[in-house]
């Protein structure tokens, strides 16, 4: 059985713990990073869960922090569900290449942190995604199969890839449009997988609500590029370290909905910037689905039988008090 690991703050002290029932069993040792926890804390967490001794705090008494700690690589897969490809003006079928981009680790925030909307952003969007936590150092090409996936993936988190579409698409700035501070709610739990649970990665239910309206609902069996093949591909390009995060893409139901013609126009490098802005605002603002100040986003990922449960995120959108262009 896997464990629900949490990183939290209580009385201005940061700690790690393992969830059991409605309480957190607090680990005695402190870990400065997720990588350090993976190196030294897993055995302590397992022993604590089994013996249930020592300090215990209620889930309601703590502030949840992102279980992914900085510095960390955040490697993202784009358009990795057919339903999201279709609503983005792309061919729905699996493409010949995996769309990879990155996101600044300063976007990471807790599962209940407010999402700050920059003053200039009008098209603020949500994207629930399954996050894979890297569990071993990768410094060169590796072969990964379903049988060896446990050697590379330590566990799972919920990740909301919050996106400023009017920056991402009109400027062609994916990194910028997705990297504002608080644009990466993560957790609340880091689900530390047991080896025998690895196949469940391919059968998890993901759901996102905005103001209690279900917007996104899918199963990870619909991923076009699976975790094993993605890790193989990334290992041929870059190093990955313990505690790094791969986010596997979002499903259909985001606020953005572009026709093929609109996507072609805004993604074309020769289209003047002012024309891209006009296309995006005219086509998207009338949809009414983009996030507004005061909206509450709720996310969950779990197996159908509930044995794997990554918890529930609840984040409120608030306006920035700082003007940044």
mmCIF file of C-alpha atoms in Angstrom:
data_model
loop_
_atom_site.group_PDB
_atom_site.id
_atom_site.type_symbol
_atom_site.label_atom_id
_atom_site.label_comp_id
_atom_site.label_asym_id
_atom_site.label_seq_id
_atom_site.Cartn_x
_atom_site.Cartn_y
_atom_site.Cartn_z
ATOM 1 C CA UNK A 1 0.000 0.000 0.000
ATOM 2 C CA UNK A 2 1.234 3.488 -0.871
ATOM 3 C CA UNK A 3 1.486 6.399 1.546
ATOM 4 C CA UNK A 4 0.052 9.924 1.458
ATOM 5 C CA UNK A 5 3.037 12.111 2.304
ATOM 6 C CA UNK A 6 2.579 15.778 3.219
ATOM 7 C CA UNK A 7 4.850 18.749 3.649
ATOM 8 C CA UNK A 8 3.241 21.281 5.943
ATOM 9 C CA UNK A 9 3.752 24.235 8.239
ATOM 10 C CA UNK A 10 2.501 24.577 11.787
ATOM 11 C CA UNK A 11 3.388 27.464 14.075
ATOM 12 C CA UNK A 12 5.892 28.704 11.475
ATOM 13 C CA UNK A 13 7.783 25.402 11.501
ATOM 14 C CA UNK A 14 8.026 23.304 8.335
ATOM 15 C CA UNK A 15 7.654 19.542 8.775
ATOM 16 C CA UNK A 16 6.944 16.336 6.846
ATOM 17 C CA UNK A 17 4.377 13.710 7.762
ATOM 18 C CA UNK A 18 2.274 10.782 6.641
ATOM 19 C CA UNK A 19 -1.526 10.940 6.589
ATOM 20 C CA UNK A 20 -3.546 8.371 8.495
ATOM 21 C CA UNK A 21 -7.265 8.979 8.826
ATOM 22 C CA UNK A 22 -7.899 12.628 9.676
ATOM 23 C CA UNK A 23 -4.460 13.119 11.241
ATOM 24 C CA UNK A 24 -0.862 13.614 10.187
ATOM 25 C CA UNK A 25 1.763 11.454 11.847
ATOM 26 C CA UNK A 26 4.709 13.843 12.075
ATOM 27 C CA UNK A 27 8.136 12.609 11.028
ATOM 28 C CA UNK A 28 10.804 13.255 13.643
ATOM 29 C CA UNK A 29 13.510 14.092 11.146
ATOM 30 C CA UNK A 30 13.342 17.213 9.009
ATOM 31 C CA UNK A 31 14.111 17.191 5.297
ATOM 32 C CA UNK A 32 15.162 20.253 3.361
ATOM 33 C CA UNK A 33 13.825 18.965 0.055
ATOM 34 C CA UNK A 34 11.703 16.285 -1.550
ATOM 35 C CA UNK A 35 14.905 14.705 -2.854
ATOM 36 C CA UNK A 36 16.235 14.418 0.694
ATOM 37 C CA UNK A 37 12.968 12.881 1.842
ATOM 38 C CA UNK A 38 13.190 10.324 -0.969
ATOM 39 C CA UNK A 39 16.741 9.497 0.091
ATOM 40 C CA UNK A 40 16.239 9.301 3.841
ATOM 41 C CA UNK A 41 12.602 9.650 4.832
ATOM 42 C CA UNK A 42 10.689 6.838 3.130
ATOM 43 C CA UNK A 43 11.631 4.182 5.678
ATOM 44 C CA UNK A 44 10.766 6.486 8.590
ATOM 45 C CA UNK A 45 7.381 7.279 7.022
ATOM 46 C CA UNK A 46 6.556 3.609 6.520
ATOM 47 C CA UNK A 47 7.587 2.684 10.066
ATOM 48 C CA UNK A 48 5.624 5.589 11.527
ATOM 49 C CA UNK A 49 2.494 4.631 9.579
ATOM 50 C CA UNK A 50 2.689 1.030 10.768
ATOM 51 C CA UNK A 51 3.459 1.782 14.427
ATOM 52 C CA UNK A 52 1.468 5.040 14.675
ATOM 53 C CA UNK A 53 3.486 6.474 17.553
ATOM 54 C CA UNK A 54 4.901 9.897 18.256
ATOM 55 C CA UNK A 55 3.537 13.329 17.439
ATOM 56 C CA UNK A 56 0.180 13.608 15.716
ATOM 57 C CA UNK A 57 -1.662 16.690 14.372
ATOM 58 C CA UNK A 58 -5.054 17.183 12.776
ATOM 59 C CA UNK A 59 -5.259 17.851 9.034
ATOM 60 C CA UNK A 60 -7.211 20.995 9.924
ATOM 61 C CA UNK A 61 -4.412 22.418 12.075
ATOM 62 C CA UNK A 62 -1.741 22.853 9.413
ATOM 63 C CA UNK A 63 -0.911 24.854 6.305
ATOM 64 C CA UNK A 64 -0.202 22.533 3.402
ATOM 65 C CA UNK A 65 2.906 23.316 1.359
ATOM 66 C CA UNK A 66 3.790 22.025 -2.078
ATOM 67 C CA UNK A 67 5.345 18.579 -1.653
ATOM 68 C CA UNK A 68 7.551 19.394 -4.651
ATOM 69 C CA UNK A 69 10.338 21.614 -3.372
ATOM 70 C CA UNK A 70 12.618 24.098 -5.103
ATOM 71 C CA UNK A 71 14.913 23.883 -6.901
ATOM 72 C CA UNK A 72 13.205 21.416 -9.210
ATOM 73 C CA UNK A 73 12.754 20.871 -12.897
ATOM 74 C CA UNK A 74 9.121 21.055 -13.977
ATOM 75 C CA UNK A 75 8.850 19.328 -17.347
ATOM 76 C CA UNK A 76 5.424 19.535 -18.978
ATOM 77 C CA UNK A 77 3.686 17.559 -21.691
ATOM 78 C CA UNK A 78 1.302 19.534 -23.855
ATOM 79 C CA UNK A 79 -1.799 18.399 -25.750
ATOM 80 C CA UNK A 80 -1.478 14.840 -24.428
ATOM 81 C CA UNK A 81 -5.202 13.967 -24.447
ATOM 82 C CA UNK A 82 -7.218 13.773 -27.667
ATOM 83 C CA UNK A 83 -10.083 15.775 -26.140
ATOM 84 C CA UNK A 84 -7.785 18.675 -25.263
ATOM 85 C CA UNK A 85 -6.131 18.587 -28.682
ATOM 86 C CA UNK A 86 -9.527 18.897 -30.357
ATOM 87 C CA UNK A 87 -10.636 21.891 -28.283
ATOM 88 C CA UNK A 88 -7.261 23.553 -28.954
ATOM 89 C CA UNK A 89 -7.737 23.473 -32.716
ATOM 90 C CA UNK A 90 -5.343 20.529 -33.229
ATOM 91 C CA UNK A 91 -5.766 17.092 -34.783
ATOM 92 C CA UNK A 92 -7.220 14.807 -32.111
ATOM 93 C CA UNK A 93 -5.084 11.800 -33.000
ATOM 94 C CA UNK A 94 -1.766 11.047 -31.325
ATOM 95 C CA UNK A 95 0.825 13.285 -33.028
ATOM 96 C CA UNK A 96 4.213 12.087 -34.275
ATOM 97 C CA UNK A 97 6.014 13.904 -31.452
ATOM 98 C CA UNK A 98 5.628 14.568 -27.759
ATOM 99 C CA UNK A 99 5.087 18.297 -27.069
ATOM 100 C CA UNK A 100 7.479 19.233 -24.250
ATOM 101 C CA UNK A 101 7.885 22.561 -22.463
ATOM 102 C CA UNK A 102 8.940 23.755 -19.027
ATOM 103 C CA UNK A 103 7.511 25.820 -16.222
ATOM 104 C CA UNK A 104 9.419 27.855 -13.610
ATOM 105 C CA UNK A 105 9.623 26.187 -10.210
ATOM 106 C CA UNK A 106 8.774 29.529 -8.590
ATOM 107 C CA UNK A 107 5.205 28.897 -9.810
ATOM 108 C CA UNK A 108 4.855 26.091 -7.244
ATOM 109 C CA UNK A 109 2.419 26.716 -4.412
ATOM 110 C CA UNK A 110 0.320 24.784 -1.935
ATOM 111 C CA UNK A 111 -2.935 22.967 -2.585
ATOM 112 C CA UNK A 112 -4.982 25.674 -0.840
ATOM 113 C CA UNK A 113 -2.957 28.747 -1.818
ATOM 114 C CA UNK A 114 -4.692 31.626 -3.584
ATOM 115 C CA UNK A 115 -3.960 31.878 -7.317
ATOM 116 C CA UNK A 116 -2.934 35.448 -8.102
ATOM 117 C CA UNK A 117 -4.205 36.746 -11.431
ATOM 118 C CA UNK A 118 -1.807 39.314 -12.935
ATOM 119 C CA UNK A 119 -3.606 42.589 -13.705
ATOM 120 C CA UNK A 120 -2.978 42.343 -17.459
ATOM 121 C CA UNK A 121 -4.222 38.755 -17.823
ATOM 122 C CA UNK A 122 -7.779 38.450 -19.155
ATOM 123 C CA UNK A 123 -7.696 34.807 -20.253
ATOM 124 C CA UNK A 124 -6.745 32.864 -17.131
ATOM 125 C CA UNK A 125 -7.178 29.120 -17.564
ATOM 126 C CA UNK A 126 -6.930 25.928 -15.511
ATOM 127 C CA UNK A 127 -5.446 22.521 -16.417
ATOM 128 C CA UNK A 128 -5.609 19.587 -14.012
ATOM 129 C CA UNK A 129 -2.730 17.171 -14.605
ATOM 130 C CA UNK A 130 -1.230 14.064 -13.085
ATOM 131 C CA UNK A 131 2.297 14.801 -11.868
ATOM 132 C CA UNK A 132 5.029 12.153 -11.787
ATOM 133 C CA UNK A 133 7.772 12.544 -9.188
ATOM 134 C CA UNK A 134 11.153 11.347 -10.430
ATOM 135 C CA UNK A 135 12.676 8.873 -7.985
ATOM 136 C CA UNK A 136 16.171 8.301 -9.369
ATOM 137 C CA UNK A 137 18.949 10.258 -11.033
ATOM 138 C CA UNK A 138 18.832 10.178 -14.825
ATOM 139 C CA UNK A 139 22.020 11.393 -16.497
ATOM 140 C CA UNK A 140 21.802 9.624 -19.835
ATOM 141 C CA UNK A 141 19.497 7.582 -22.044
ATOM 142 C CA UNK A 142 17.544 4.913 -20.150
ATOM 143 C CA UNK A 143 15.255 2.090 -21.161
ATOM 144 C CA UNK A 144 11.944 2.114 -19.282
ATOM 145 C CA UNK A 145 9.245 -0.545 -19.413
ATOM 146 C CA UNK A 146 6.059 -0.982 -17.424
ATOM 147 C CA UNK A 147 7.963 -3.525 -15.332
ATOM 148 C CA UNK A 148 10.812 -1.088 -14.550
ATOM 149 C CA UNK A 149 8.780 2.121 -14.250
ATOM 150 C CA UNK A 150 9.024 1.932 -10.436
ATOM 151 C CA UNK A 151 12.777 2.499 -10.729
ATOM 152 C CA UNK A 152 12.168 5.980 -12.134
ATOM 153 C CA UNK A 153 8.823 7.159 -10.708
ATOM 154 C CA UNK A 154 8.601 7.492 -6.914
ATOM 155 C CA UNK A 155 5.050 8.763 -6.692
ATOM 156 C CA UNK A 156 2.276 11.057 -7.850
ATOM 157 C CA UNK A 157 0.839 14.516 -7.190
ATOM 158 C CA UNK A 158 -2.040 16.650 -8.435
ATOM 159 C CA UNK A 159 -0.789 19.612 -10.458
ATOM 160 C CA UNK A 160 -2.855 22.501 -11.820
ATOM 161 C CA UNK A 161 -1.033 24.026 -14.781
ATOM 162 C CA UNK A 162 -2.620 27.470 -14.497
ATOM 163 C CA UNK A 163 -2.098 29.361 -17.761
ATOM 164 C CA UNK A 164 -2.398 32.916 -19.037
ATOM 165 C CA UNK A 165 -3.615 32.132 -22.556
ATOM 166 C CA UNK A 166 -3.384 35.735 -23.716
ATOM 167 C CA UNK A 167 0.361 35.613 -22.975
ATOM 168 C CA UNK A 168 1.059 32.006 -23.892
ATOM 169 C CA UNK A 169 -0.496 32.106 -27.360
ATOM 170 C CA UNK A 170 -0.383 35.705 -28.548
ATOM 171 C CA UNK A 171 3.286 36.060 -27.588
ATOM 172 C CA UNK A 172 4.254 32.430 -28.169
ATOM 173 C CA UNK A 173 5.595 32.543 -24.621
ATOM 174 C CA UNK A 174 4.651 29.195 -23.052
ATOM 175 C CA UNK A 175 7.216 29.483 -20.282
ATOM 176 C CA UNK A 176 6.143 33.015 -19.440
ATOM 177 C CA UNK A 177 2.416 32.402 -19.794
ATOM 178 C CA UNK A 178 2.540 29.440 -17.426
ATOM 179 C CA UNK A 179 5.167 30.534 -14.899
ATOM 180 C CA UNK A 180 3.684 33.403 -12.915
ATOM 181 C CA UNK A 181 3.964 32.880 -9.183
ATOM 182 C CA UNK A 182 1.106 30.694 -7.807
ATOM 183 C CA UNK A 183 0.433 29.229 -11.282
ATOM 184 C CA UNK A 184 1.408 25.749 -10.047
ATOM 185 C CA UNK A 185 -0.775 24.486 -7.181
ATOM 186 C CA UNK A 186 0.650 21.101 -6.175
ATOM 187 C CA UNK A 187 -0.555 18.456 -3.735
ATOM 188 C CA UNK A 188 -1.916 18.308 -1.107
ATOM 189 C CA UNK A 189 -0.457 14.795 -0.994
ATOM 190 C CA UNK A 190 2.602 13.258 -2.545
ATOM 191 C CA UNK A 191 1.371 9.711 -3.023
ATOM 192 C CA UNK A 192 4.387 7.463 -2.488
ATOM 193 C CA UNK A 193 3.696 4.464 -4.700
ATOM 194 C CA UNK A 194 4.426 0.854 -3.904
ATOM 195 C CA UNK A 195 5.887 -1.123 -6.781
ATOM 196 C CA UNK A 196 2.753 -3.218 -7.219
ATOM 197 C CA UNK A 197 0.653 -0.042 -7.582
ATOM 198 C CA UNK A 198 2.542 1.207 -10.658
ATOM 199 C CA UNK A 199 -0.027 -0.130 -13.161
ATOM 200 C CA UNK A 200 -2.640 2.080 -11.480
ATOM 201 C CA UNK A 201 -0.938 5.119 -13.015
ATOM 202 C CA UNK A 202 -2.824 4.158 -16.182
ATOM 203 C CA UNK A 203 -6.233 4.049 -14.511
ATOM 204 C CA UNK A 204 -6.765 7.145 -12.364
ATOM 205 C CA UNK A 205 -9.831 9.374 -12.468
ATOM 206 C CA UNK A 206 -9.039 13.083 -12.774
ATOM 207 C CA UNK A 207 -11.649 15.753 -12.114
ATOM 208 C CA UNK A 208 -11.696 19.541 -11.896
ATOM 209 C CA UNK A 209 -14.543 21.808 -10.815
ATOM 210 C CA UNK A 210 -14.902 25.592 -11.054
ATOM 211 C CA UNK A 211 -17.377 26.932 -8.496
ATOM 212 C CA UNK A 212 -18.645 23.337 -8.092
ATOM 213 C CA UNK A 213 -19.332 22.973 -11.825
ATOM 214 C CA UNK A 214 -17.531 19.910 -13.205
ATOM 215 C CA UNK A 215 -15.357 21.149 -16.064
ATOM 216 C CA UNK A 216 -12.802 18.366 -16.597
ATOM 217 C CA UNK A 217 -13.295 14.635 -16.172
ATOM 218 C CA UNK A 218 -11.144 11.883 -17.680
ATOM 219 C CA UNK A 219 -9.046 8.827 -16.953
ATOM 220 C CA UNK A 220 -5.283 8.583 -17.292
ATOM 221 C CA UNK A 221 -5.756 5.588 -19.572
ATOM 222 C CA UNK A 222 -6.464 8.247 -22.228
ATOM 223 C CA UNK A 223 -2.916 9.674 -22.129
ATOM 224 C CA UNK A 224 -1.459 9.656 -25.646
ATOM 225 C CA UNK A 225 2.210 9.532 -24.609
ATOM 226 C CA UNK A 226 2.504 7.251 -21.583
ATOM 227 C CA UNK A 227 4.929 7.822 -18.678
ATOM 228 C CA UNK A 228 7.418 5.124 -19.711
ATOM 229 C CA UNK A 229 7.851 6.384 -23.279
ATOM 230 C CA UNK A 230 8.004 9.990 -22.086
ATOM 231 C CA UNK A 231 10.806 9.260 -19.599
ATOM 232 C CA UNK A 232 12.719 7.393 -22.315
ATOM 233 C CA UNK A 233 12.401 10.395 -24.614
ATOM 234 C CA UNK A 234 13.371 12.938 -21.971
ATOM 235 C CA UNK A 235 16.393 10.867 -20.912
ATOM 236 C CA UNK A 236 17.781 11.213 -24.433
ATOM 237 C CA UNK A 237 17.672 15.006 -24.084
ATOM 238 C CA UNK A 238 18.250 16.089 -20.501
ATOM 239 C CA UNK A 239 19.182 15.113 -16.968
ATOM 240 C CA UNK A 240 16.506 14.542 -14.365
ATOM 241 C CA UNK A 241 17.006 14.412 -10.592
ATOM 242 C CA UNK A 242 15.177 12.958 -7.622
ATOM 243 C CA UNK A 243 12.252 15.193 -6.766
ATOM 244 C CA UNK A 244 11.855 16.626 -10.261
ATOM 245 C CA UNK A 245 8.326 16.793 -11.656
ATOM 246 C CA UNK A 246 6.910 15.612 -14.979
ATOM 247 C CA UNK A 247 3.340 16.782 -15.572
ATOM 248 C CA UNK A 248 1.548 14.630 -18.088
ATOM 249 C CA UNK A 249 -0.858 17.009 -19.789
ATOM 250 C CA UNK A 250 -4.467 18.007 -19.315
ATOM 251 C CA UNK A 251 -7.701 16.639 -20.704
ATOM 252 C CA UNK A 252 -10.569 18.398 -22.437
ATOM 253 C CA UNK A 253 -12.754 20.909 -20.646
ATOM 254 C CA UNK A 254 -10.387 23.837 -20.212
ATOM 255 C CA UNK A 255 -11.737 27.338 -20.748
ATOM 256 C CA UNK A 256 -9.859 27.786 -24.028
ATOM 257 C CA UNK A 257 -11.673 26.616 -27.134
ATOM 258 C CA UNK A 258 -10.140 27.489 -30.499
ATOM 259 C CA UNK A 259 -11.064 26.475 -34.020
ATOM 260 C CA UNK A 260 -8.335 25.125 -36.281
ATOM 261 C CA UNK A 261 -8.368 28.409 -38.170
ATOM 262 C CA UNK A 262 -8.006 30.459 -34.996
ATOM 263 C CA UNK A 263 -5.203 28.268 -33.652
ATOM 264 C CA UNK A 264 -3.418 28.452 -36.995
ATOM 265 C CA UNK A 265 -3.583 32.226 -36.941
ATOM 266 C CA UNK A 266 -2.393 32.750 -33.360
ATOM 267 C CA UNK A 267 0.404 30.164 -33.649
ATOM 268 C CA UNK A 268 1.722 31.499 -36.956
ATOM 269 C CA UNK A 269 4.923 33.450 -36.402
ATOM 270 C CA UNK A 270 4.094 35.740 -39.329
ATOM 271 C CA UNK A 271 0.747 36.862 -37.904
ATOM 272 C CA UNK A 272 1.146 40.366 -36.422
ATOM 273 C CA UNK A 273 0.935 40.445 -32.632
ATOM 274 C CA UNK A 274 -1.973 42.902 -32.626
ATOM 275 C CA UNK A 275 -3.964 40.571 -34.884
ATOM 276 C CA UNK A 276 -3.264 37.613 -32.562
ATOM 277 C CA UNK A 277 -4.532 39.606 -29.601
ATOM 278 C CA UNK A 278 -7.679 40.541 -31.504
ATOM 279 C CA UNK A 279 -8.357 36.914 -32.512
ATOM 280 C CA UNK A 280 -7.842 35.622 -28.970
ATOM 281 C CA UNK A 281 -9.922 38.246 -27.199
ATOM 282 C CA UNK A 282 -12.772 38.273 -29.707
ATOM 283 C CA UNK A 283 -13.065 34.485 -29.831
ATOM 284 C CA UNK A 284 -12.392 33.678 -26.177
ATOM 285 C CA UNK A 285 -13.973 36.351 -24.003
ATOM 286 C CA UNK A 286 -17.436 35.497 -25.301
ATOM 287 C CA UNK A 287 -17.059 31.902 -24.066
ATOM 288 C CA UNK A 288 -17.449 32.950 -20.434
ATOM 289 C CA UNK A 289 -15.438 30.014 -19.064
ATOM 290 C CA UNK A 290 -12.185 31.734 -18.174
ATOM 291 C CA UNK A 291 -11.323 32.178 -14.518
ATOM 292 C CA UNK A 292 -12.485 35.342 -12.798
ATOM 293 C CA UNK A 293 -11.516 36.865 -9.475
ATOM 294 C CA UNK A 294 -13.321 35.001 -6.714
ATOM 295 C CA UNK A 295 -13.649 31.735 -8.650
ATOM 296 C CA UNK A 296 -12.771 28.571 -6.725
ATOM 297 C CA UNK A 297 -11.048 25.659 -8.492
ATOM 298 C CA UNK A 298 -11.253 22.197 -6.975
ATOM 299 C CA UNK A 299 -9.203 19.236 -8.230
ATOM 300 C CA UNK A 300 -9.017 15.555 -7.374
ATOM 301 C CA UNK A 301 -7.188 12.504 -8.707
ATOM 302 C CA UNK A 302 -7.826 9.010 -7.408
ATOM 303 C CA UNK A 303 -8.443 5.431 -8.429
ATOM 304 C CA UNK A 304 -12.017 4.289 -8.898
ATOM 305 C CA UNK A 305 -11.838 2.121 -5.776
ATOM 306 C CA UNK A 306 -10.270 4.896 -3.706
ATOM 307 C CA UNK A 307 -7.157 2.926 -2.774
ATOM 308 C CA UNK A 308 -5.001 5.595 -4.440
ATOM 309 C CA UNK A 309 -6.060 9.113 -3.491
ATOM 310 C CA UNK A 310 -3.945 12.202 -4.131
ATOM 311 C CA UNK A 311 -6.252 14.397 -2.050
ATOM 312 C CA UNK A 312 -8.181 17.467 -3.106
ATOM 313 C CA UNK A 313 -6.944 20.905 -4.110
ATOM 314 C CA UNK A 314 -9.038 24.004 -3.466
ATOM 315 C CA UNK A 315 -7.672 27.301 -4.801
ATOM 316 C CA UNK A 316 -9.344 30.709 -5.067
ATOM 317 C CA UNK A 317 -8.480 33.250 -7.767
ATOM 318 C CA UNK A 318 -7.591 36.714 -6.498
ATOM 319 C CA UNK A 319 -6.384 39.845 -8.332
ATOM 320 C CA UNK A 320 -2.781 40.937 -8.184
ATOM 321 C CA UNK A 321 -1.999 44.212 -6.469
ATOM 322 C CA UNK A 322 1.049 44.624 -8.690
ATOM 323 C CA UNK A 323 0.928 45.705 -12.327
ATOM 324 C CA UNK A 324 3.330 43.734 -14.549
ATOM 325 C CA UNK A 325 3.239 43.758 -18.342
#
